[in-house]
Short mmCIF file of C-alpha atoms in Angstrom, two decimals:
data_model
loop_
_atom_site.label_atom_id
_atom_site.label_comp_id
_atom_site.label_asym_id
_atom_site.label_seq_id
_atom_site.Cartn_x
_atom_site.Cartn_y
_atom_site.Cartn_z
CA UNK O 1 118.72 205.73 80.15
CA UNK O 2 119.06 202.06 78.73
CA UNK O 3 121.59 202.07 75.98
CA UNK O 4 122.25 199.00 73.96
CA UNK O 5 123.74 201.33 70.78
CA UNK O 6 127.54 200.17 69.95
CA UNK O 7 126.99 196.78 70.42
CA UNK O 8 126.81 193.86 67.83
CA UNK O 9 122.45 193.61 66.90
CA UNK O 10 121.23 191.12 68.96
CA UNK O 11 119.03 188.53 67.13
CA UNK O 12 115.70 189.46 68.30
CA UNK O 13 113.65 186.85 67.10
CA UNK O 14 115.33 184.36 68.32
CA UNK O 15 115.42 185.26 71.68
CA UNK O 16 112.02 186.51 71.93
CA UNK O 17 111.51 182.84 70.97
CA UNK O 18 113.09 181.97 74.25
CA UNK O 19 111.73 183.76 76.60
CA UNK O 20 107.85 183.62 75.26
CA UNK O 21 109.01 179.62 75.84
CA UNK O 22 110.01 180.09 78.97
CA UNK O 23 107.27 182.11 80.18
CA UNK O 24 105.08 179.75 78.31
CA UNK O 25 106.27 177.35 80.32
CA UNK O 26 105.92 179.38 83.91
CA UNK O 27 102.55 180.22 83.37
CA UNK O 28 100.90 177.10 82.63
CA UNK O 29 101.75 175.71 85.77
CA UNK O 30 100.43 179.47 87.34
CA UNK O 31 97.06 179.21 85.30
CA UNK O 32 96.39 175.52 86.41
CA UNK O 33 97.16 176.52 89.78
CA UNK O 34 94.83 179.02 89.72
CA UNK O 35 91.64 176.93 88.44
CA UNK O 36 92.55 173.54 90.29
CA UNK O 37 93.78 173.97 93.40
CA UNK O 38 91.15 175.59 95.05
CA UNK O 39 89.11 171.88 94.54
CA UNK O 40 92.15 170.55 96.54
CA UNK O 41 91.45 173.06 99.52
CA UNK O 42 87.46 172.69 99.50
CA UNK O 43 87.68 168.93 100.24
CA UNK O 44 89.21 170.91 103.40
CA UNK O 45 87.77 173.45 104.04
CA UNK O 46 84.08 175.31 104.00
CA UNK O 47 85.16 178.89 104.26
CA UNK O 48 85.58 180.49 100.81
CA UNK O 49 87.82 183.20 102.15
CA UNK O 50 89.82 181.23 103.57
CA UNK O 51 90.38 179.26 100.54
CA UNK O 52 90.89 182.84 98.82
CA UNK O 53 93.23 183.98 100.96
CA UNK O 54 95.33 180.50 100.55
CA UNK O 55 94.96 181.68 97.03
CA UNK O 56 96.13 184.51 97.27
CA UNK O 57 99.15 184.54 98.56
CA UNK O 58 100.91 183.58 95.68
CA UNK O 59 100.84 187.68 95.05
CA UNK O 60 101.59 188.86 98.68
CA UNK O 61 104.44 186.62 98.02
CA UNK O 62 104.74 187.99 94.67
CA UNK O 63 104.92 191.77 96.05
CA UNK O 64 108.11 191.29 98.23
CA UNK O 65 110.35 188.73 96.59
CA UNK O 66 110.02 190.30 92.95
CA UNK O 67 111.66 193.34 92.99
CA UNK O 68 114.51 192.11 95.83
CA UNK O 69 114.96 188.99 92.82
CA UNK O 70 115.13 191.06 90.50
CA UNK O 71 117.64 193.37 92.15
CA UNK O 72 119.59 190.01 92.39
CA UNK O 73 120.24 189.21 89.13
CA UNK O 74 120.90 192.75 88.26
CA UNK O 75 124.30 192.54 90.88
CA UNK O 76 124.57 188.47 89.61
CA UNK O 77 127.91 188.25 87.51
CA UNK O 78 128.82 185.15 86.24
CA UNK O 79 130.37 182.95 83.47
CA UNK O 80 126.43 182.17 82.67
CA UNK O 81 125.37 186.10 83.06
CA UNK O 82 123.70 187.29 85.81
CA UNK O 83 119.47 185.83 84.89
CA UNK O 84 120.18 182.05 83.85
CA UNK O 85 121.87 180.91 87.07
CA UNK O 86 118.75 181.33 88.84
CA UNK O 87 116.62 180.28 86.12
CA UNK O 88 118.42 176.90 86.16
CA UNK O 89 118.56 176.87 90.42
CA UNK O 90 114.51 177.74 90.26
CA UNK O 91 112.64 176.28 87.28
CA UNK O 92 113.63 172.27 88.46
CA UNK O 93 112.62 173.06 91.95
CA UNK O 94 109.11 174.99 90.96
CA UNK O 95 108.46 172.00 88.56
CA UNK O 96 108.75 169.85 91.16
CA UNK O 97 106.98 171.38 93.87
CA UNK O 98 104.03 171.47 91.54
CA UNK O 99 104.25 168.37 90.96
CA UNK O 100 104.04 167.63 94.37
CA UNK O 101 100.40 168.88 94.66
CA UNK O 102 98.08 166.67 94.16
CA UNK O 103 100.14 164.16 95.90
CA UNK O 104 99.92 165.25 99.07
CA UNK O 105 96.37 166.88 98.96
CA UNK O 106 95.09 164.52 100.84
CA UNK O 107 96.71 166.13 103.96
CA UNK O 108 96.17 170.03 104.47
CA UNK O 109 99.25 170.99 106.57
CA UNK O 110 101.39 169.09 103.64
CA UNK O 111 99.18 170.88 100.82
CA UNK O 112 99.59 174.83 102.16
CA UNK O 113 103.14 173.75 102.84
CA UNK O 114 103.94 172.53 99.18
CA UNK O 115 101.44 175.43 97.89
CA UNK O 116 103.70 178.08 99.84
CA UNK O 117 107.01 176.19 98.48
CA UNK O 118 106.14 176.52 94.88
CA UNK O 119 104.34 180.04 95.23
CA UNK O 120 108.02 181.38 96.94
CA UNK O 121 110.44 179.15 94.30
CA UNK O 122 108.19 180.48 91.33
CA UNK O 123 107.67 183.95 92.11
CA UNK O 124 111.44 184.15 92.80
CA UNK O 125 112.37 183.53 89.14
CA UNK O 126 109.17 185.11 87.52
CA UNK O 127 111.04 189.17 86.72
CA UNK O 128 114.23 186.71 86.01
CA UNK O 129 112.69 185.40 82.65
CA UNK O 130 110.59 188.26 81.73
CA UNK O 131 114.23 190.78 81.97
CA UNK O 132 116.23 187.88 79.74
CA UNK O 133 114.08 190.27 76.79
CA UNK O 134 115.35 193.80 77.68
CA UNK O 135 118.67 192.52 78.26
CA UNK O 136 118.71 191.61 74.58
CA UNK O 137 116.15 193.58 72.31
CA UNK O 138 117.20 196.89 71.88
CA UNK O 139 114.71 199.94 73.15
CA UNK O 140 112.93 200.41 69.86
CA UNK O 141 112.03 196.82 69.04
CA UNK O 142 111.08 195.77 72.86
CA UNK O 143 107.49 196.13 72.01
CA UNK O 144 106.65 193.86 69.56
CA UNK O 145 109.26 191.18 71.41
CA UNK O 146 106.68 191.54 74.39
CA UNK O 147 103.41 191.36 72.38
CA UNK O 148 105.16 187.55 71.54
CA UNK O 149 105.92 187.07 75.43
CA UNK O 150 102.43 188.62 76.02
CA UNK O 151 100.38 186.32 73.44
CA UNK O 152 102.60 183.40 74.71
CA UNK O 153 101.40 183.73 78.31
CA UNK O 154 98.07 184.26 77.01
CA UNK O 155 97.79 181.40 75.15
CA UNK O 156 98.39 179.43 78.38
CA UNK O 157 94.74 179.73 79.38
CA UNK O 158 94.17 177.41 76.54
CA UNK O 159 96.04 174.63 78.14
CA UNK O 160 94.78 174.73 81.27
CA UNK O 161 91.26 174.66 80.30
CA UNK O 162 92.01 172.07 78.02
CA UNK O 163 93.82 170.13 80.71
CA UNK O 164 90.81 170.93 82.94
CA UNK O 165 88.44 169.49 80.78
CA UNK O 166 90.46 166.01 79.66
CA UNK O 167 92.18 165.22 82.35
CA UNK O 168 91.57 166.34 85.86
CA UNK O 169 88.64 164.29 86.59
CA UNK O 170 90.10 161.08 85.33
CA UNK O 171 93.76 161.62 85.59
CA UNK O 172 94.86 164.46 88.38
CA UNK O 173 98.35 163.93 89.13
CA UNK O 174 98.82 163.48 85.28
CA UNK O 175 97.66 167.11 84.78
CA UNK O 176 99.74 168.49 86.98
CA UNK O 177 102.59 166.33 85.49
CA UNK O 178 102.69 168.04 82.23
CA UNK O 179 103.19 171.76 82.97
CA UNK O 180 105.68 170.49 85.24
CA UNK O 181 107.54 168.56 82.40
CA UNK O 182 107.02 171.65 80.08
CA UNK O 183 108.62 173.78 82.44
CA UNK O 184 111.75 171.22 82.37
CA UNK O 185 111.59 170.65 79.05
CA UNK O 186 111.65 175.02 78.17
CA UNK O 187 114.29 175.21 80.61
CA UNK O 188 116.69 172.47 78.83
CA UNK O 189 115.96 174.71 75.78
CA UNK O 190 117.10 176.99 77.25
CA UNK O 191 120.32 176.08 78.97
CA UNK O 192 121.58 174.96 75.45
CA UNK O 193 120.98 177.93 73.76
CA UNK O 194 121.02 181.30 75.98
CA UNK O 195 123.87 182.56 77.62
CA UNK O 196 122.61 185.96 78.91
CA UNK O 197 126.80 186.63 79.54
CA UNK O 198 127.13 187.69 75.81
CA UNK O 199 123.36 189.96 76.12
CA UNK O 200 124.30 193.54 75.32
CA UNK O 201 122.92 194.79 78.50
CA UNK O 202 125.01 192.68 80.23
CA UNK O 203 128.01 194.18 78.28
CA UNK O 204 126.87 197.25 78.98
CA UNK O 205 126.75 196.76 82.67
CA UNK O 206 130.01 195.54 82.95
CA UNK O 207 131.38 198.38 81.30
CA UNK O 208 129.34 200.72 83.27
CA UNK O 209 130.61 199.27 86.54
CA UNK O 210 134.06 199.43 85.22
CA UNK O 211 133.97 203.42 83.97
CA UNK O 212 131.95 204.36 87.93
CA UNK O 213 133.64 201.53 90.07
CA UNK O 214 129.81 200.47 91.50
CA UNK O 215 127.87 197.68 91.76
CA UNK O 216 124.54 198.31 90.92
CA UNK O 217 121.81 200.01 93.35
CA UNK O 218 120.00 197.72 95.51
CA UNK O 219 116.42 197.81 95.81
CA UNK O 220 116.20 200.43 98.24
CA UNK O 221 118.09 202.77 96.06
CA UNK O 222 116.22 202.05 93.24
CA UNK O 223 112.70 202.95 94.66
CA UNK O 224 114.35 206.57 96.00
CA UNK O 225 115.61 206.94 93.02
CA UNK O 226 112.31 206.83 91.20
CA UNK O 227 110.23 208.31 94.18
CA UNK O 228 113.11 211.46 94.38
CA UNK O 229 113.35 212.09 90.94
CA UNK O 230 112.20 215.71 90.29
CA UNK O 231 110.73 214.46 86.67
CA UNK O 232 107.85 212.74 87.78
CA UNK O 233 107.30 210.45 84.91
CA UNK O 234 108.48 207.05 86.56
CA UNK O 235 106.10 207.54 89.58
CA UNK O 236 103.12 208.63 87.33
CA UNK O 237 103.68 205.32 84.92
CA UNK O 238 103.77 203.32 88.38
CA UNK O 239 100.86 204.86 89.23
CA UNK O 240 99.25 203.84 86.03
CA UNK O 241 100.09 200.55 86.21
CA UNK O 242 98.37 200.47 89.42
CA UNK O 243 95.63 202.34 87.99
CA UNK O 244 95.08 200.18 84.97
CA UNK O 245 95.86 196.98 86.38
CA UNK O 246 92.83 197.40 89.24
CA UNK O 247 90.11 198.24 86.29
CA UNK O 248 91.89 195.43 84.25
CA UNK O 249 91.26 193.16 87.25
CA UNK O 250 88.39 194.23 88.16
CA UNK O 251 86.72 193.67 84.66
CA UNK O 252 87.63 189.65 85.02
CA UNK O 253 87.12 189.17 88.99
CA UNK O 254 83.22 190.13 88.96
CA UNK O 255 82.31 189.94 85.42
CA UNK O 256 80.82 186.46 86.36
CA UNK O 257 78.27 188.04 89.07
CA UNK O 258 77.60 190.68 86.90
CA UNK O 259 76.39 188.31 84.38
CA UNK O 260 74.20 186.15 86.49
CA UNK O 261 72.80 189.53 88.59
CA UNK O 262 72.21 192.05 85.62
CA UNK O 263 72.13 189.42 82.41
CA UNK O 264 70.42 186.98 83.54
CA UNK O 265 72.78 184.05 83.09
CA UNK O 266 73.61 180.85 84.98
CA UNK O 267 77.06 180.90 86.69
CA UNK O 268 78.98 178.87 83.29
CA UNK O 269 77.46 181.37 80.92
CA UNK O 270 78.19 184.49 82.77
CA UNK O 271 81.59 182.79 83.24
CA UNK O 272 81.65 182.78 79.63
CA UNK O 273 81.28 186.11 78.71
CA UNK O 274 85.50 186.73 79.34
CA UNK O 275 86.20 184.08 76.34
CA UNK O 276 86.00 185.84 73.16
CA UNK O 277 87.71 188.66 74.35
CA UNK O 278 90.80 186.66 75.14
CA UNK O 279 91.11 185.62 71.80
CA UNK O 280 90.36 189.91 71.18
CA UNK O 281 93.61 190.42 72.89
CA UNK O 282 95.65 187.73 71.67
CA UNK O 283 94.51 188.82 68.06
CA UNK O 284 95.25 192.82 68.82
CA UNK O 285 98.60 192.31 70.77
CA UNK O 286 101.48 192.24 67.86
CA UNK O 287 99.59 194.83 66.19
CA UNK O 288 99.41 196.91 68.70
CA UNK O 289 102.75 196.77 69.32
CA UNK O 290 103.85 197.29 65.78
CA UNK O 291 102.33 200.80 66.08
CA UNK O 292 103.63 201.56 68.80
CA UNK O 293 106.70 201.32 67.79
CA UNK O 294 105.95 203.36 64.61
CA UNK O 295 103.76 206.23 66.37
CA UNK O 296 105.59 206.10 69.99
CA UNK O 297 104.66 203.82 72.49
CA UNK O 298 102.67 206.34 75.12
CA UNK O 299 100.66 207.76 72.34
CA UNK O 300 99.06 204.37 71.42
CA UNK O 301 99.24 203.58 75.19
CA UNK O 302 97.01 206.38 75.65
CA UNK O 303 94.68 205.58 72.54
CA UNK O 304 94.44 201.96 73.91
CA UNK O 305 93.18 202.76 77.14
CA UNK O 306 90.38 205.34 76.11
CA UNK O 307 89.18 201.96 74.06
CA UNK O 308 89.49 199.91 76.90
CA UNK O 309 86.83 202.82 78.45
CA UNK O 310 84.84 203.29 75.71
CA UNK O 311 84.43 199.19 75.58
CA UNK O 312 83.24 198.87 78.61
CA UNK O 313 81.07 202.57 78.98
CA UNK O 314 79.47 200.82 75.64
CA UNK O 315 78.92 197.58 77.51
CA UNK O 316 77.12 199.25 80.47
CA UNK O 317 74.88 201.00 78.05
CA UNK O 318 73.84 197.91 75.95
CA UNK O 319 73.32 195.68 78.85
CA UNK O 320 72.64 192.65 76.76
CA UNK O 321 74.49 189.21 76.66
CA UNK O 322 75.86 189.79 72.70
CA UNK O 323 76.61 193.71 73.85
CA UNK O 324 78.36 193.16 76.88
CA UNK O 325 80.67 190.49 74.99
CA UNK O 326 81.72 192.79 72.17
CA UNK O 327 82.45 195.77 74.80
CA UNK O 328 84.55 193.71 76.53
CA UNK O 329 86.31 192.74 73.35
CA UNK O 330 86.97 196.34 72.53
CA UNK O 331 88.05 196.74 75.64
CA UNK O 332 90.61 193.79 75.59
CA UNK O 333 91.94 194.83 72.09
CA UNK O 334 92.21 198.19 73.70
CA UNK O 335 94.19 196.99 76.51
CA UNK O 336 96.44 194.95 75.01
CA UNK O 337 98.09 198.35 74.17
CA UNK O 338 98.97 199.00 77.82
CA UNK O 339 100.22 195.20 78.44
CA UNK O 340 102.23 195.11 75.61
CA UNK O 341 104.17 198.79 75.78
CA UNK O 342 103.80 199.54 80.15
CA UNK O 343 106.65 197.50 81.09
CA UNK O 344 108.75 198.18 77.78
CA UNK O 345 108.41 202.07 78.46
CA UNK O 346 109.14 201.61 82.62
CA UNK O 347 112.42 199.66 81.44
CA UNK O 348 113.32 202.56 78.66
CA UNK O 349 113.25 204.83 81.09
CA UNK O 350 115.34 202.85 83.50
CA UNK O 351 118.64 205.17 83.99
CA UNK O 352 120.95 202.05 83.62
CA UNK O 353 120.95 198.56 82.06
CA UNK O 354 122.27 197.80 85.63
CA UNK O 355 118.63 198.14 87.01
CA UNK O 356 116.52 196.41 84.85
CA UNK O 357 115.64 193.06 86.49
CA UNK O 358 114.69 195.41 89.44
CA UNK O 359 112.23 197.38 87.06
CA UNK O 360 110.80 194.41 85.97
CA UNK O 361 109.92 193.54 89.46
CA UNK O 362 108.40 196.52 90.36
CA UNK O 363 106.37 196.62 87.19
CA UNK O 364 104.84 193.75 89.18
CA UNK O 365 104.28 195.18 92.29
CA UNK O 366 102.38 198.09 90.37
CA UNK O 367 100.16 195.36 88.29
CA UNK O 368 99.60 192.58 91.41
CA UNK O 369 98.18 195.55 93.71
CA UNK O 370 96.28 196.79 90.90
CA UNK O 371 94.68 193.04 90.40
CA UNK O 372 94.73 193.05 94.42
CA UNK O 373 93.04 196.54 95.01
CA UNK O 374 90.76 197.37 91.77
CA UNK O 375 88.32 194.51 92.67
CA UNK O 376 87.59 196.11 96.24
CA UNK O 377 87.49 199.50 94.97
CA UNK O 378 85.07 198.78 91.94
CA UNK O 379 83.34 196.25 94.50
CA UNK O 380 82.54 198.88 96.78
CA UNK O 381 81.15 201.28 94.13
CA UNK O 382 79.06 198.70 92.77
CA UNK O 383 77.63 198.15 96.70
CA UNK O 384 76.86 201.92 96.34
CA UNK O 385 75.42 201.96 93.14
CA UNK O 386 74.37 198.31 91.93
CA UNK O 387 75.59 195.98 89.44
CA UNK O 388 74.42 197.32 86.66
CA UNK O 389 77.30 200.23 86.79
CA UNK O 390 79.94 197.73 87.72
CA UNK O 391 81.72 198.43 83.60
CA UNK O 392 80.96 202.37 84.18
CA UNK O 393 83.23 202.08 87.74
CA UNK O 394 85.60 200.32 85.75
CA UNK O 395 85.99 202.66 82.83
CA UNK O 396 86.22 205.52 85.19
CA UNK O 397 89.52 203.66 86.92
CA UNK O 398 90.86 203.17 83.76
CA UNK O 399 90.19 207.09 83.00
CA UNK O 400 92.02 207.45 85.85
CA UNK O 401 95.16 205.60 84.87
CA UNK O 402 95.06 207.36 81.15
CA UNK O 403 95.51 210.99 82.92
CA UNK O 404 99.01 209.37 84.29
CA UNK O 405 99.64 207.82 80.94
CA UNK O 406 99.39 211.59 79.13
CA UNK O 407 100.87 213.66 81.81
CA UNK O 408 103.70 211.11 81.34
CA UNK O 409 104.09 211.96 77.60
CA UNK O 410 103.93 215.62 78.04
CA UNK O 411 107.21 215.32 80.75
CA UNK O 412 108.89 212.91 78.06
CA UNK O 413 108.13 215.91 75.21
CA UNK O 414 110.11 218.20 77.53
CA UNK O 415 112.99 215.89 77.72
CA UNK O 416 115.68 215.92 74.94
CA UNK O 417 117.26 212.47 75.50
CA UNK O 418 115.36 209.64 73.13
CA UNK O 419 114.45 206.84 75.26
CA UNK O 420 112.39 205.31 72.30
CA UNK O 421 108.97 206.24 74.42
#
């Protein structure tokens, strides 16, 4: 298991500072992306799957080079550690590809081409970041560092709708401009003040290579290891992060046509309905993660996700604009348990600070073909059954995902060894 005891307290604040900046930083330029690049491809093209699967192959992408990036670092040793050299390599280049966008919109081959660029540069360093955290918050205090990171990338929606609605119009390449400087500008931050050499993980890892005379396991090895292991809990957790991450997805990908088919509502109102339950989440995250700590982090996992159900079962029932809104923020409060505390639990019960990059990776893999394969699953019950059931298909996927989440915690109550679950 992760062990960070016997080494000097990291400060925890302070580098949860960090890497909420940095992350900050990363996903702005991922949420205007998202909203304001598919204008850039209509003026090309008139097929709207085409233009989604452009889209979306920021998370094929996403799928492979993760984890193997993530492996990287883990085997990286140098005078910087084995995370910043490729934070400092990647961030420049992804802040300039994006920059590059609007550019050369004009000109499709050049557009997918500089789309593809940033999607591989940025996806490369994505798990780099995100594992700067485990490598120095110890086990038991990894939760509420996260809810930061968590509320951090959250708050990143704000900016790009503000962006969206001040600037795009009337100044394009200027909106693209400053997520690109803000990536720069968190990455300068963090040159001068993180070297990941002197993380205790790190430390650890070095002196765990020294006492076995191994490098650590490569991706390959990593994934039998899990898949092999006669305790079952790391595949059941993957498969809740699968689980969860489809009905999570599936709540935000056809909330919109549920509003305008069942509601009522034009297009920007049923768009709407996602708002207040943002702020739900970004309210309920450090909370949430607070407890967890105190109570154990799969028990309020577990607790979280039967709200996320009961939110939206209660938003099917009272089918009304003002209903469906407050289900979904009980449901987002409820879920901000399983954001928060998934990943910090998958890396606790990594068996070596050696592999933890590579956990954070596949913690992506689970969530991206969650967000990839929920929406077609819960889309093709609602074909069956009709619109107005679209929440009730959800809640039952996220059902799903809380069976994992407690046959998980009754392995972990057979196990001795405190992995601060």
């Amino acid at each position: 298991m992760t062990t960070t005891s016997g080494t000097q307290p990291a400060r925890t604040g302070r580098i949860t500072f960090f890497v909420a900046l940095a992350v900050f930083a990363q996903e702005s330029t991922w949420n205007l992306y998202d909203s304001q690049v598919p204008p850039l491809l209509r003026e090309h093209l008139g097929s709207a799957a085409l233009i989604g699967l452009l889209m979306g192959m920021d998370n094929v992408l996403g799928i492979f080079i993760q984890p193997w990036m993530g492996n990287r670092s883990d085997r990286t040793r140098t005078s910087w550690g084995r995370r910043m050299p490729y934070l400092l390599a990647g961030m420049p280049v992804a802040a300039l590809l994006f920059l590059l966008i609007p550019h050369v919109a004009g000109t499709l081959p050049l557009l997918i081409l500089v789309m593809f660029g940033y999607a591989l540069v940025a996806n490369s360093f994505k798990p780099i970041a995100e594992s700067l955290l485990p490598d120095f918050v110890p086990p038991e205090r990894r939760s509420r560092a996260n809810a930061v990171v968590k509320i951090a990338s959250s708050l990143t929606v704000l900016v790009a709708a503000l962006i969206s609605i001040f600037l795009i119009d009337t100044h394009p390449k200027l909106s693209f401009a400053i997520p690109a400087v803000l990536m720069v500008v968190s990455l300068a931050v963090l040159a001068a003040n993180v070297r990941d050499s002197r993380s205790p993980a790190y430390r650890a890892a070095l002196d765990e290579e020294r006492e076995q005379a191994a490098p650590a396991a490569r991706v390959r090895d990593t994934v039998l290891d899990i898949v092999r292991d006669r305790d079952r809990s790391r595949v059941l957790l993957m498969l809740s992060i699968l689980l969860f991450g489809g009905a999570w997805a599936a709540s935000r990908a056809l909330i919109t046509p549920y509003g305008m088919e069942v509601l009522g509502l034009s297009r920007g109102e049923a768009g709407g309905l996602t708002l207040p339950s943002g702020v739900a989440f970004i309210v309920a995250a450090y909370p949430v993660a607070r407890l967890a700590e105190r109570f154990g982090r799969l028990r309020v996992m577990t607790a979280g996700m039967t709200v996320f159900a009961a939110g939206t079962a209660f938003a099917t029932v009272v089918a009304t604009p003002a209903g469906v809104v407050a289900g979904l923020c009980v449901a987002s409060a409820g879920a901000s348990s399983f954001l928060v505390n998934a990943v910090v639990v998958l890396w606790n019960l990594a068996p070596s600070d050696r592999v933890v990059g590579t956990y954070t990776g596949l913690y992506t893999v689970g969530w991206v073909s969650g967000g990839f394969l929920g929406p077609a699953l819960v889309g093709g019950l609602v074909d069956l059954t009709g619109w107005p059931l679209l929440l009730l298909h959800v809640a039952i996927v996220a059902l799903l995902a809380v069976l994992a989440v407690v046959r998980v915690s009754a392995l972990q109550r057979r196990t001795p060894a405190s992995r601060a679950l």
